[in-house]
């Protein structure tokens, strides 16, 4: 009973301290700010208006037809092809329509390749518009309906931001433990009735609570929590299981490093080997296999299933098991190191 | 608790690889005494304190606090002030004490009482990082006294403090002793050890060089001397004075006077004193006891 009270006191003390620690606040606020910033950029992408150049005179009423038919295509008229190409080189237009030769229905469409997605969309759209203009059958009417699943709030961005936030324990806990060692406050704690195990349990729970709170704040700010109660529950399950492993990793770093600065450096650097293979997983079959060796893969997959496809426990149980195994392995390592440190 | 010796150390050795920090250390601290543990830097004082407080394990030997080995639950009975100001700098003084009060299951009234007693009540809500060194030290004393321990272990408690703050700490030690409790103290200030300690141990290169009451050690290892103040002699007379004195005697020059420190450890001290009286205008003579500083030099060579 007393042990639980002491662990609770350590958690409260660490939470209080972290709120007054500028480094930790920056670690939390930066991904939050990035998340909000990226969503703004992403939203503007959805409403993008494309600029299309047309050579005057050659193309008849095509410019007026496009303007009147497609609201997100803005037409710019040029007197000759060279002027149009120059505008494209300067990034003023995304595409250029040119009449080819003397043929009545021959058109050339120049597209800026810089953004492959945009060029693909423009190719299809303009091709269809020109077909309709020329009354070439079969003209078809394609109506795009944005379903709720594709809302930017549930897109890949929050998934990745949640992945990095779930990993925050590595940075926060390694720095926190190393700071206690550096400032010798750990000595003061260990000559009190609190044992090293109690201190580490307290710090571990603090790390998980801190991560969950950060994810929930991000979720509230970005509307991610609109996935419903069972979705939120699944999100919490995967975040808690993931953060358990990364908090244990933070404890391990905190135990093995000599100083606060080395703990923070290792804590920062360790992000990359965990994140990078998962970031490039779709490049090839090999990169996918490589990514599957990292717990971050299962964390990202689980979050994707919950946040994008609004899956439940049955969709993420395998990811939870893998993350739990990872957590147990890291916790085991941490305990061995801690035991060794306590025996010296 | 009171019938058991607060500290018993027997054949205690601590090695770090090939380096032996302390070697077969043996001593006991009696209940109710202030015990000074003195020695130069690197002598093994901090290593001994780390073993005493359970922060480090000895390579061999026994270390008991109130009859219990260190790994047992002895922490309710000891209060420790470390050499470093190891406080949570971002938290306030009160938050620091409240946290440890919860660890020891001490009521909040005790926190307020200590803050008041050590003049920290007004600054209690300020972050510790804004405290002066003296205030931090006083807060450390409050933390060590929170749970009313029977043994106080203090590692350089007055190091780097202004005289006023150092006096507050010394008074706290005296109060603690007056309450019949025990203090284990390391300090670089030998005058302080002389003033506070019932017994002192000198540690040098990981071994106990001497252990006894300060007075006994001063008589045993120090050299008593006479301090003779004379009018400044002219150059010729000064040569004569040097002829009277021997190598262990010292001369200190002032503006118009010369002070001779005449060692009483030699057999011809009386003859030398007579000669000085005959040849010079003696202003005053004082007999002086050796200081712990001299004992320290004698025993540690520092």
Short mmCIF file of C-alpha atoms in Angstrom, two decimals, chain A residues 89-277:
data_model
loop_
_atom_site.label_atom_id
_atom_site.label_comp_id
_atom_site.label_asym_id
_atom_site.label_seq_id
_atom_site.Cartn_x
_atom_site.Cartn_y
_atom_site.Cartn_z
CA UNK A 89 8.83 26.83 -66.84
CA UNK A 90 8.28 29.68 -64.40
CA UNK A 91 5.63 27.68 -62.54
CA UNK A 92 2.81 30.08 -63.49
CA UNK A 93 0.68 27.34 -65.08
CA UNK A 94 0.30 23.60 -64.41
CA UNK A 95 -0.65 22.63 -67.97
CA UNK A 96 -0.71 24.02 -71.49
CA UNK A 97 -3.17 23.14 -74.27
CA UNK A 98 -1.89 23.60 -77.82
CA UNK A 99 -3.61 22.91 -81.13
CA UNK A 100 -1.55 20.44 -83.10
CA UNK A 101 -0.98 20.78 -86.87
CA UNK A 102 -3.94 21.44 -89.11
CA UNK A 103 -6.11 18.61 -87.91
CA UNK A 104 -9.46 19.71 -86.59
CA UNK A 105 -9.42 17.67 -83.41
CA UNK A 106 -5.71 17.40 -82.71
CA UNK A 107 -4.54 18.82 -79.41
CA UNK A 108 -1.27 18.66 -77.50
CA UNK A 109 -1.33 18.78 -73.73
CA UNK A 110 1.82 19.84 -71.88
CA UNK A 111 1.84 18.99 -68.17
CA UNK A 112 4.22 19.99 -65.40
CA UNK A 113 5.78 16.72 -64.14
CA UNK A 114 6.99 18.22 -60.90
CA UNK A 115 3.92 16.97 -59.05
CA UNK A 116 3.03 13.53 -60.46
CA UNK A 117 -0.32 13.39 -58.66
CA UNK A 118 -1.40 16.77 -60.02
CA UNK A 119 -0.32 15.88 -63.54
CA UNK A 120 -2.24 12.61 -63.37
CA UNK A 121 -5.38 14.35 -62.20
CA UNK A 122 -5.01 17.08 -64.86
CA UNK A 123 -4.39 14.56 -67.61
CA UNK A 124 -7.65 12.72 -66.88
CA UNK A 125 -9.67 15.87 -66.29
CA UNK A 126 -8.50 17.78 -69.35
CA UNK A 127 -8.71 14.71 -71.58
CA UNK A 128 -12.32 14.24 -70.59
CA UNK A 129 -13.15 17.94 -70.96
CA UNK A 130 -11.62 18.10 -74.44
CA UNK A 131 -13.57 14.97 -75.44
CA UNK A 132 -16.81 16.57 -74.33
CA UNK A 133 -15.88 19.84 -76.08
CA UNK A 134 -15.21 17.98 -79.30
CA UNK A 135 -18.39 15.89 -78.80
CA UNK A 136 -16.35 12.71 -79.05
CA UNK A 137 -18.24 9.76 -77.65
CA UNK A 138 -18.37 8.28 -75.14
CA UNK A 139 -18.45 11.36 -73.03
CA UNK A 140 -19.01 10.55 -69.43
CA UNK A 141 -19.80 12.37 -66.36
CA UNK A 142 -17.61 11.47 -63.38
CA UNK A 143 -18.73 12.83 -60.09
CA UNK A 144 -16.28 12.68 -57.23
CA UNK A 145 -17.72 12.42 -53.75
CA UNK A 146 -15.38 12.91 -50.81
CA UNK A 147 -16.34 10.36 -48.21
CA UNK A 148 -15.69 11.06 -44.55
CA UNK A 149 -12.89 8.47 -44.34
CA UNK A 150 -10.72 10.57 -46.56
CA UNK A 151 -10.96 13.64 -44.32
CA UNK A 152 -7.53 14.97 -43.68
CA UNK A 153 -8.05 14.55 -39.90
CA UNK A 154 -7.90 10.81 -40.40
CA UNK A 155 -5.21 10.75 -43.03
CA UNK A 156 -1.62 9.57 -42.84
CA UNK A 157 -0.43 12.76 -41.09
CA UNK A 158 -2.06 12.13 -37.70
CA UNK A 159 -0.91 8.51 -37.95
CA UNK A 160 2.72 9.53 -38.29
CA UNK A 161 2.42 12.31 -35.73
CA UNK A 162 0.88 9.79 -33.30
CA UNK A 163 3.73 7.36 -34.05
CA UNK A 164 6.35 10.01 -33.16
CA UNK A 165 4.38 11.06 -30.08
CA UNK A 166 4.08 7.47 -28.88
CA UNK A 167 7.87 7.33 -29.12
CA UNK A 168 8.22 10.49 -27.01
CA UNK A 169 8.90 8.35 -23.93
CA UNK A 170 12.38 7.59 -25.29
CA UNK A 171 13.30 11.27 -25.10
CA UNK A 172 11.37 12.29 -22.02
CA UNK A 173 12.22 9.35 -19.75
CA UNK A 174 15.88 9.00 -20.75
CA UNK A 175 16.39 12.72 -20.09
CA UNK A 176 14.37 12.61 -16.87
CA UNK A 177 16.30 9.67 -15.38
CA UNK A 178 19.68 11.00 -16.53
CA UNK A 179 18.84 14.39 -15.00
CA UNK A 180 18.06 12.72 -11.66
CA UNK A 181 21.42 10.94 -11.87
CA UNK A 182 23.29 14.09 -12.94
CA UNK A 183 21.80 16.30 -10.23
CA UNK A 184 22.09 13.51 -7.65
CA UNK A 185 18.40 13.81 -6.79
CA UNK A 186 18.25 10.07 -7.47
CA UNK A 187 20.62 9.59 -4.50
CA UNK A 188 18.25 11.58 -2.31
CA UNK A 189 15.36 9.41 -3.49
CA UNK A 190 17.25 6.19 -2.90
CA UNK A 191 18.11 7.07 0.70
CA UNK A 192 14.40 7.59 1.32
CA UNK A 193 12.10 4.57 1.74
CA UNK A 194 11.61 4.49 -2.06
CA UNK A 195 13.45 1.64 -3.78
CA UNK A 196 15.01 1.76 -7.24
CA UNK A 197 12.25 -0.50 -8.54
CA UNK A 198 9.59 1.90 -7.21
CA UNK A 199 11.41 4.85 -8.80
CA UNK A 200 11.57 3.10 -12.17
CA UNK A 201 7.94 1.94 -12.04
CA UNK A 202 6.91 5.52 -11.16
CA UNK A 203 8.93 6.94 -14.03
CA UNK A 204 7.65 4.30 -16.44
CA UNK A 205 4.02 5.06 -15.58
CA UNK A 206 4.76 8.79 -15.80
CA UNK A 207 6.16 8.21 -19.31
CA UNK A 208 3.04 6.35 -20.42
CA UNK A 209 0.65 8.93 -18.88
CA UNK A 210 2.65 11.75 -20.45
CA UNK A 211 2.52 10.07 -23.88
CA UNK A 212 -1.22 9.34 -23.66
CA UNK A 213 -1.98 12.91 -22.55
CA UNK A 214 0.07 14.30 -25.44
CA UNK A 215 -1.67 12.05 -27.96
CA UNK A 216 -5.08 12.97 -26.53
CA UNK A 217 -4.30 16.71 -26.74
CA UNK A 218 -3.18 16.26 -30.34
CA UNK A 219 -6.31 14.20 -31.00
CA UNK A 220 -8.57 16.88 -29.55
CA UNK A 221 -6.88 19.66 -31.50
CA UNK A 222 -7.10 17.81 -34.80
CA UNK A 223 -10.50 16.19 -34.31
CA UNK A 224 -8.99 12.70 -34.46
CA UNK A 225 -11.04 11.63 -31.46
CA UNK A 226 -14.21 11.77 -33.57
CA UNK A 227 -13.57 8.09 -34.33
CA UNK A 228 -16.05 7.17 -31.60
CA UNK A 229 -15.62 5.63 -28.13
CA UNK A 230 -14.51 2.18 -29.34
CA UNK A 231 -12.07 3.83 -31.76
CA UNK A 232 -10.64 5.97 -28.98
CA UNK A 233 -10.35 2.86 -26.82
CA UNK A 234 -8.45 1.04 -29.59
CA UNK A 235 -6.27 4.14 -30.09
CA UNK A 236 -5.48 4.24 -26.37
CA UNK A 237 -4.70 0.51 -26.34
CA UNK A 238 -2.19 0.77 -29.12
CA UNK A 239 -0.66 4.02 -27.81
CA UNK A 240 -0.29 2.61 -24.26
CA UNK A 241 1.22 -0.68 -25.51
CA UNK A 242 3.58 1.17 -27.85
CA UNK A 243 4.61 3.75 -25.26
CA UNK A 244 5.35 0.97 -22.75
CA UNK A 245 8.16 -0.27 -24.99
CA UNK A 246 9.51 3.16 -25.83
CA UNK A 247 9.34 4.28 -22.19
CA UNK A 248 11.30 1.14 -21.25
CA UNK A 249 13.80 2.07 -23.96
CA UNK A 250 14.03 5.55 -22.39
CA UNK A 251 14.69 3.98 -18.98
CA UNK A 252 17.38 1.76 -20.50
CA UNK A 253 19.09 4.77 -22.10
CA UNK A 254 18.78 6.73 -18.84
CA UNK A 255 20.41 3.90 -16.91
CA UNK A 256 23.32 3.24 -19.26
CA UNK A 257 24.28 6.83 -20.09
CA UNK A 258 26.67 8.86 -17.97
CA UNK A 259 25.08 12.28 -18.34
CA UNK A 260 21.94 14.14 -19.28
CA UNK A 261 23.41 15.44 -22.53
CA UNK A 262 24.45 11.98 -23.74
CA UNK A 263 21.03 10.58 -22.77
CA UNK A 264 19.25 13.30 -24.75
CA UNK A 265 21.58 12.82 -27.75
CA UNK A 266 21.04 9.06 -27.84
CA UNK A 267 17.32 9.57 -27.22
CA UNK A 268 17.10 11.86 -30.25
CA UNK A 269 19.27 9.77 -32.55
CA UNK A 270 17.47 6.52 -31.73
CA UNK A 271 14.31 7.91 -33.37
CA UNK A 272 15.82 7.48 -36.83
CA UNK A 273 16.62 3.75 -36.93
CA UNK A 274 13.13 3.11 -35.56
CA UNK A 275 11.29 5.48 -37.91
CA UNK A 276 13.26 5.36 -41.15
CA UNK A 277 12.69 1.70 -42.19
#
